[in-house]
XYZ file of C-alpha atoms in Angstrom:
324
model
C 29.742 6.944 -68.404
C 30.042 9.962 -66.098
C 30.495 13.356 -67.872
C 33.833 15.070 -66.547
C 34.076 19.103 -65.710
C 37.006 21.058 -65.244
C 36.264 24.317 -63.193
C 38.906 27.003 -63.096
C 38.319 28.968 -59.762
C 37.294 26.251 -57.876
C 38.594 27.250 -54.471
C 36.197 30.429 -55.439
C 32.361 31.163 -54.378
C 31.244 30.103 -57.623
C 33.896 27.289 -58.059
C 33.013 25.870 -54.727
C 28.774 25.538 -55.628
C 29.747 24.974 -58.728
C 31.480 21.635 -57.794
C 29.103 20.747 -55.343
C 25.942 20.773 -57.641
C 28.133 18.593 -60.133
C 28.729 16.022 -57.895
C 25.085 15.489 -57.312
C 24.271 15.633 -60.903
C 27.101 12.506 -60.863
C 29.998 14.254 -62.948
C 33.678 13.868 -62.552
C 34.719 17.184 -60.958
C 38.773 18.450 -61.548
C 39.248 21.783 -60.103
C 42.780 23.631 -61.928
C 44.382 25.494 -58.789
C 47.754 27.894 -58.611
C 50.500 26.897 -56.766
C 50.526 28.666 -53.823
C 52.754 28.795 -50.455
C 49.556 28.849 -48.814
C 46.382 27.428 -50.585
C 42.907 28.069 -49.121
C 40.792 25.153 -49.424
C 38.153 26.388 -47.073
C 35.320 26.427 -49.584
C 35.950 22.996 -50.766
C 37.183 21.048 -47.550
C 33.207 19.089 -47.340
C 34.274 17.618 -50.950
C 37.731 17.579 -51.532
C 38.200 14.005 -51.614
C 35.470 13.558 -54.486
C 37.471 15.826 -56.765
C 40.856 16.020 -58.360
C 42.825 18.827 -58.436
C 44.860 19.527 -61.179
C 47.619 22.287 -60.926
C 47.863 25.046 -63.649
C 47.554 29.089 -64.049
C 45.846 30.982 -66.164
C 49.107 32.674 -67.164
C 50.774 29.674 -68.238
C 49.004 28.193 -71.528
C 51.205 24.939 -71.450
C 49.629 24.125 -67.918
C 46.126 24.571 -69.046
C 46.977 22.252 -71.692
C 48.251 19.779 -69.946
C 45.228 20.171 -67.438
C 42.801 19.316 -70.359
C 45.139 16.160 -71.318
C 45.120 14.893 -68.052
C 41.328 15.434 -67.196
C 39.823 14.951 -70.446
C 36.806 16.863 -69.846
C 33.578 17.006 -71.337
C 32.582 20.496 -70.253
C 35.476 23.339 -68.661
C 33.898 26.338 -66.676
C 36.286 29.789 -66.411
C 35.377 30.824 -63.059
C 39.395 32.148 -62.451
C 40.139 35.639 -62.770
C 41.674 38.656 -60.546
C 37.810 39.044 -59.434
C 37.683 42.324 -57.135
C 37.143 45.466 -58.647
C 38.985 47.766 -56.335
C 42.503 45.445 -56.468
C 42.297 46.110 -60.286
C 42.739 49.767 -60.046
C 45.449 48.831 -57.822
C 46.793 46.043 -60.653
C 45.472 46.814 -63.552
C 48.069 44.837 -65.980
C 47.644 41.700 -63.879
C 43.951 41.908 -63.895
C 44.049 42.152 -67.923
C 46.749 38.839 -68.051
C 44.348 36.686 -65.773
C 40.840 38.213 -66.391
C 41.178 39.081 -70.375
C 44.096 37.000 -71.498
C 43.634 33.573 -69.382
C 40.366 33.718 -71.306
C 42.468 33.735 -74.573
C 44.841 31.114 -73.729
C 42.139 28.623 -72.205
C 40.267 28.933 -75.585
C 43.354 28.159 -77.766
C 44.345 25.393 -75.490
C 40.610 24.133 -76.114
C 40.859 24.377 -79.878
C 44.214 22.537 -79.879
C 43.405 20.035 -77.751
C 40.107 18.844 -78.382
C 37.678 21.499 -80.458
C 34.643 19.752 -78.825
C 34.925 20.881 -75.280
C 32.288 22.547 -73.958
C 32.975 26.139 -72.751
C 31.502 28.863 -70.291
C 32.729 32.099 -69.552
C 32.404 34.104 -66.604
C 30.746 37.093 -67.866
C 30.225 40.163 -65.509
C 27.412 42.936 -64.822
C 30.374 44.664 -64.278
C 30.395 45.266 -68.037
C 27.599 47.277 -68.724
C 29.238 50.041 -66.241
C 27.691 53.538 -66.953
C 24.426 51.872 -67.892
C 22.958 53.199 -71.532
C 19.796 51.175 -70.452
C 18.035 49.937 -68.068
C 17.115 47.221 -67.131
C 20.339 45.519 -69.084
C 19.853 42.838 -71.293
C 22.521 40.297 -73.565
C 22.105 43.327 -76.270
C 22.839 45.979 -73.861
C 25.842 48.276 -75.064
C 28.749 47.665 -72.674
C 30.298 50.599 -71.368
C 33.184 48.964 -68.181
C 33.717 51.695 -65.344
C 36.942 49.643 -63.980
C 39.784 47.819 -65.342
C 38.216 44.644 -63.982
C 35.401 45.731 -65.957
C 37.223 46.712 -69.445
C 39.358 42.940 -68.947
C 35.767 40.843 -68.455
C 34.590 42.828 -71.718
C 37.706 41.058 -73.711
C 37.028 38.006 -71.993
C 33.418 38.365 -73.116
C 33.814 39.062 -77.027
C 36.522 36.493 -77.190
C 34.111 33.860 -76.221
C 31.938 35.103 -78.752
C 34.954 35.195 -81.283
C 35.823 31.884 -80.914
C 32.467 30.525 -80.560
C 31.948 32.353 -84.524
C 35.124 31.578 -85.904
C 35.785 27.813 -84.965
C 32.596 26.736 -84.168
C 33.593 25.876 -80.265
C 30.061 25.704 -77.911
C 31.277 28.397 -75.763
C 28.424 30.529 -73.852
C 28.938 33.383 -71.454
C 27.154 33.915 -68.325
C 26.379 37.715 -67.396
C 25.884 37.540 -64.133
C 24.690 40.315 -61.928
C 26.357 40.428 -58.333
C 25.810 37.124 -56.505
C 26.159 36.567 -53.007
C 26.814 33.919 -50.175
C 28.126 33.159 -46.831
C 31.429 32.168 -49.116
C 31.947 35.374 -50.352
C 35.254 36.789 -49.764
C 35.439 39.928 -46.740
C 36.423 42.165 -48.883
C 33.112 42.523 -51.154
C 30.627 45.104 -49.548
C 27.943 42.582 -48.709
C 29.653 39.958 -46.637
C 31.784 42.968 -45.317
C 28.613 44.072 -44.085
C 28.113 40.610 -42.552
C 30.579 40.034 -40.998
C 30.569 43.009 -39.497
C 26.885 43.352 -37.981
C 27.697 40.102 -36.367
C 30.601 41.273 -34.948
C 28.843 44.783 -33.418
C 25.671 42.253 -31.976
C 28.609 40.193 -29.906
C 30.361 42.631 -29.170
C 33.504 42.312 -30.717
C 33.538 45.557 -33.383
C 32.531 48.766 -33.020
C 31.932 49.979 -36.321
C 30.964 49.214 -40.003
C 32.673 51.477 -42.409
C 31.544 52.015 -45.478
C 32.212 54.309 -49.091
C 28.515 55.313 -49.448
C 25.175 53.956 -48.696
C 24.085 55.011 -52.269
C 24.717 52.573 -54.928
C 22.464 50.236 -56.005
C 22.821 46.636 -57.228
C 21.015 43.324 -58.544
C 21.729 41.107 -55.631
C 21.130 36.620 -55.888
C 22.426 34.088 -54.091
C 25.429 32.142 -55.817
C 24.134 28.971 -54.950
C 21.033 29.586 -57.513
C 23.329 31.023 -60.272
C 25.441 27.587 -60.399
C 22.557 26.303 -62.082
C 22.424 28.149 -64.861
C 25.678 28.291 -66.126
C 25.598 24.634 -66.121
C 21.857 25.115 -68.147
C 23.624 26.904 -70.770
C 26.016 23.839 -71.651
C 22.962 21.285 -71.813
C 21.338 23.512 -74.835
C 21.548 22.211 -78.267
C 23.482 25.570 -79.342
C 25.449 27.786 -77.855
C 24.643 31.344 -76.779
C 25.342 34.596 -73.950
C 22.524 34.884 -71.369
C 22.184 37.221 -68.516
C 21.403 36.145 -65.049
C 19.937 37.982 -62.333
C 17.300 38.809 -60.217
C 15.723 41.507 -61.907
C 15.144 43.872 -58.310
C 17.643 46.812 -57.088
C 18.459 47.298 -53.659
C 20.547 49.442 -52.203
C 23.668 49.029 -50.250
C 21.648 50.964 -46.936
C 18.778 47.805 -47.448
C 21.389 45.667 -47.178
C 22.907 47.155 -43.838
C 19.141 47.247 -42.641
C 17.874 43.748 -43.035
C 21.567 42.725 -41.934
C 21.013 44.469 -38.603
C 17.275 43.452 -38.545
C 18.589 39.623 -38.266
C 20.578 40.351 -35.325
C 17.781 42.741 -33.366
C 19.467 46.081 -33.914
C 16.851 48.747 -35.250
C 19.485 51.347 -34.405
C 21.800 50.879 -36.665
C 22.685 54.031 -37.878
C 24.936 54.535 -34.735
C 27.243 52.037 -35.889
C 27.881 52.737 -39.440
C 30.209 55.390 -40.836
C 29.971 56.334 -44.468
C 32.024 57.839 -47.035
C 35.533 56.961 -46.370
C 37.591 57.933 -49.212
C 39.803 54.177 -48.818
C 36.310 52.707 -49.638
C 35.441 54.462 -52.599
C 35.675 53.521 -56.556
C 37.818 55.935 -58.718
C 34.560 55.628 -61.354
C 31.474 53.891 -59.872
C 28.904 52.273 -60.977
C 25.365 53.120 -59.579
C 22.503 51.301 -61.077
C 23.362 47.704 -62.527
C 19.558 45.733 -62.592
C 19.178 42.899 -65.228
C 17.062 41.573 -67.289
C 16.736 37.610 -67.242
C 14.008 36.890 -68.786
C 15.463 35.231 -71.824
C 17.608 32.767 -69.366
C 14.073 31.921 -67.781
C 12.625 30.872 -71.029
C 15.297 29.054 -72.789
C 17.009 27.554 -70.259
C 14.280 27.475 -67.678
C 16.496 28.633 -64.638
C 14.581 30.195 -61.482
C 16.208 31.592 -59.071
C 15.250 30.355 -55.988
C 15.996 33.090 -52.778
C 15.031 36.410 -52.319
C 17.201 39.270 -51.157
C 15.771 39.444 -47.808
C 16.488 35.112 -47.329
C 20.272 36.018 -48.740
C 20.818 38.631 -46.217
C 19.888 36.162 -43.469
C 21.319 33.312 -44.822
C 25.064 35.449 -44.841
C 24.444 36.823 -41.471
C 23.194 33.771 -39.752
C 26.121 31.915 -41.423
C 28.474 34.308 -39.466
C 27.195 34.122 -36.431
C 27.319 30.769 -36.137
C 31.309 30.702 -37.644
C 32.488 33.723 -34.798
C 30.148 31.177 -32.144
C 32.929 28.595 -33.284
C 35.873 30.885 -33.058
C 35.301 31.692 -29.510
């Protein structure tokens, strides 16, 4: 019989792969969705009639209850949460209901439901912060530099505290930043994009930026699906970080972005260091260390930074070619 998933998030990035690689492994794929005036299906239109979408909210513990009735899963992924750091200085007290405390309520609707659900968590590089080592490992000390941050920290040890004290299989992922033509325009890398695309046709003048500085562990989404389905295939549950392992810069990303399009000039096009762009507390040097995920669970990721870049950029050209 085919095993049955329920993804929170699924009109997400990582909900969206997520789904996808499912269906080819053969599972039953529910996706829990808010109701919205307006819902955005656009990640999901290529499969949305070989899933079922179930409505619920993270803020509402009877609906993710009933959502676990209904679907009967074998295996739920927590890919939901208020997901972008700068809106949770912004909404700080919503970030901590959906991000923290959805966490909470998913878990106890597990445990009453049916204890032997299988559970991930998305964890967050976000969580190690003001790095006390480097690169960052599971044992890494976490030290959050947002509220996004501080909420995926709960969301992490609650995992863990459930996982101890009622013996649910419940593993968080710590993934470092991953990327794709799916990402939302408001994160810095599909920002960037977007943007050179725009500047090569014409269309945009500028690319404005906070700061070239900081530095991040940049993968492709598509390869990190894989592993937080991995972790629910082992015979125990455990946390594992996933990520690349290599820093690059937010300036290498603008250059190999511009490089796909045939601008070497780029520097005339970007401004830098506009205060609406900048973190209250950033974080500069997130690079982990995955080398316990490769040897457990096998996972490899598959695309290098450079391929990513080109992948995102090449993946907007051709959407603004179909806008004209």
């Amino acid at each position: 019989m085919a095993k049955k998933a329920l993804i929170t998030g699924i009109t997400g990035q990582d909900g969206s792969y997520l789904a996808e690689f499912l269906l080819e492994k053969g599972y039953k794929v529910y996706g829990l969705t808010r109701r919205t005036s307006t819902i955005n299906f656009e990640r999901i239109n290529n499969i949305i009639d070989k899933i079922e979408l179930i409505q619920g909210d993270l803020l509402d513990q009877s609906s993710l209850s009933s959502a676990l009735i209904e679907s009967e899963p074998d295996e739920v992924y927590n890919l939901a949460a208020q997901s972008f750091v700068k809106t949770s200085w912004n909404q700080p007290v919503l970030t901590g209901e959906f991000t923290a405390l959805g966490v909470t309520r998913l878990l106890e609707a597990i445990r009453a439901v049916n204890p032997k659900i299988k559970f991930y968590q998305a964890s967050s590089s976000e969580m190690f912060g003001k790095v006390t080592e480097t690169p960052q490992k599971e044992t890494t000390r976490f030290h959050p530099r947002s509220p996004y941050g501080v909420a995926k920290v709960y969301g992490h040890y609650i995992t863990v505290n459930y996982r101890e004290s009622f013996d649910i299989f419940a593993c968080s992922g710590i993934l470092f930043n991953h990327e794709s033509p799916r990402r939302g325009l408001e994160f810095v890398t599909r920002k960037i994009s977007h943007a050179v695309v725009r500047i090569s046709l014409g269309k945009q003048k500028k690319l404005e930026l906070g700061s070239l500085e900081p530095k991040r562990d940049w993968g492709y989404a598509k390869d990190y699906v894989e592993a937080m389905w991995l972790m629910l295939q082992q015979p125990k549950s455990d946390d594992y970080v996933v990520a690349m392992g290599e820093n690059h810069s937010v300036k290498e990303f603008v250059e190999l972005a511009f490089d796909v399009v045939g601008i070497s000039d780029w520097k005339k096009y970007v401004t830098v260091n506009k205060p609406e762009h900048m973190r209250p507390a950033e974080v500069d040097y997130l690079i982990g260390d995955a080398s316990r995920a490769k040897r457990i669970l096998g996972w490899q990721p598959k695309t290098t930074f450079k391929r990513l870049v080109e992948i995102m950029v090449k993946a907007d050209l051709e959407r603004e070619k179909r806008s004209k």
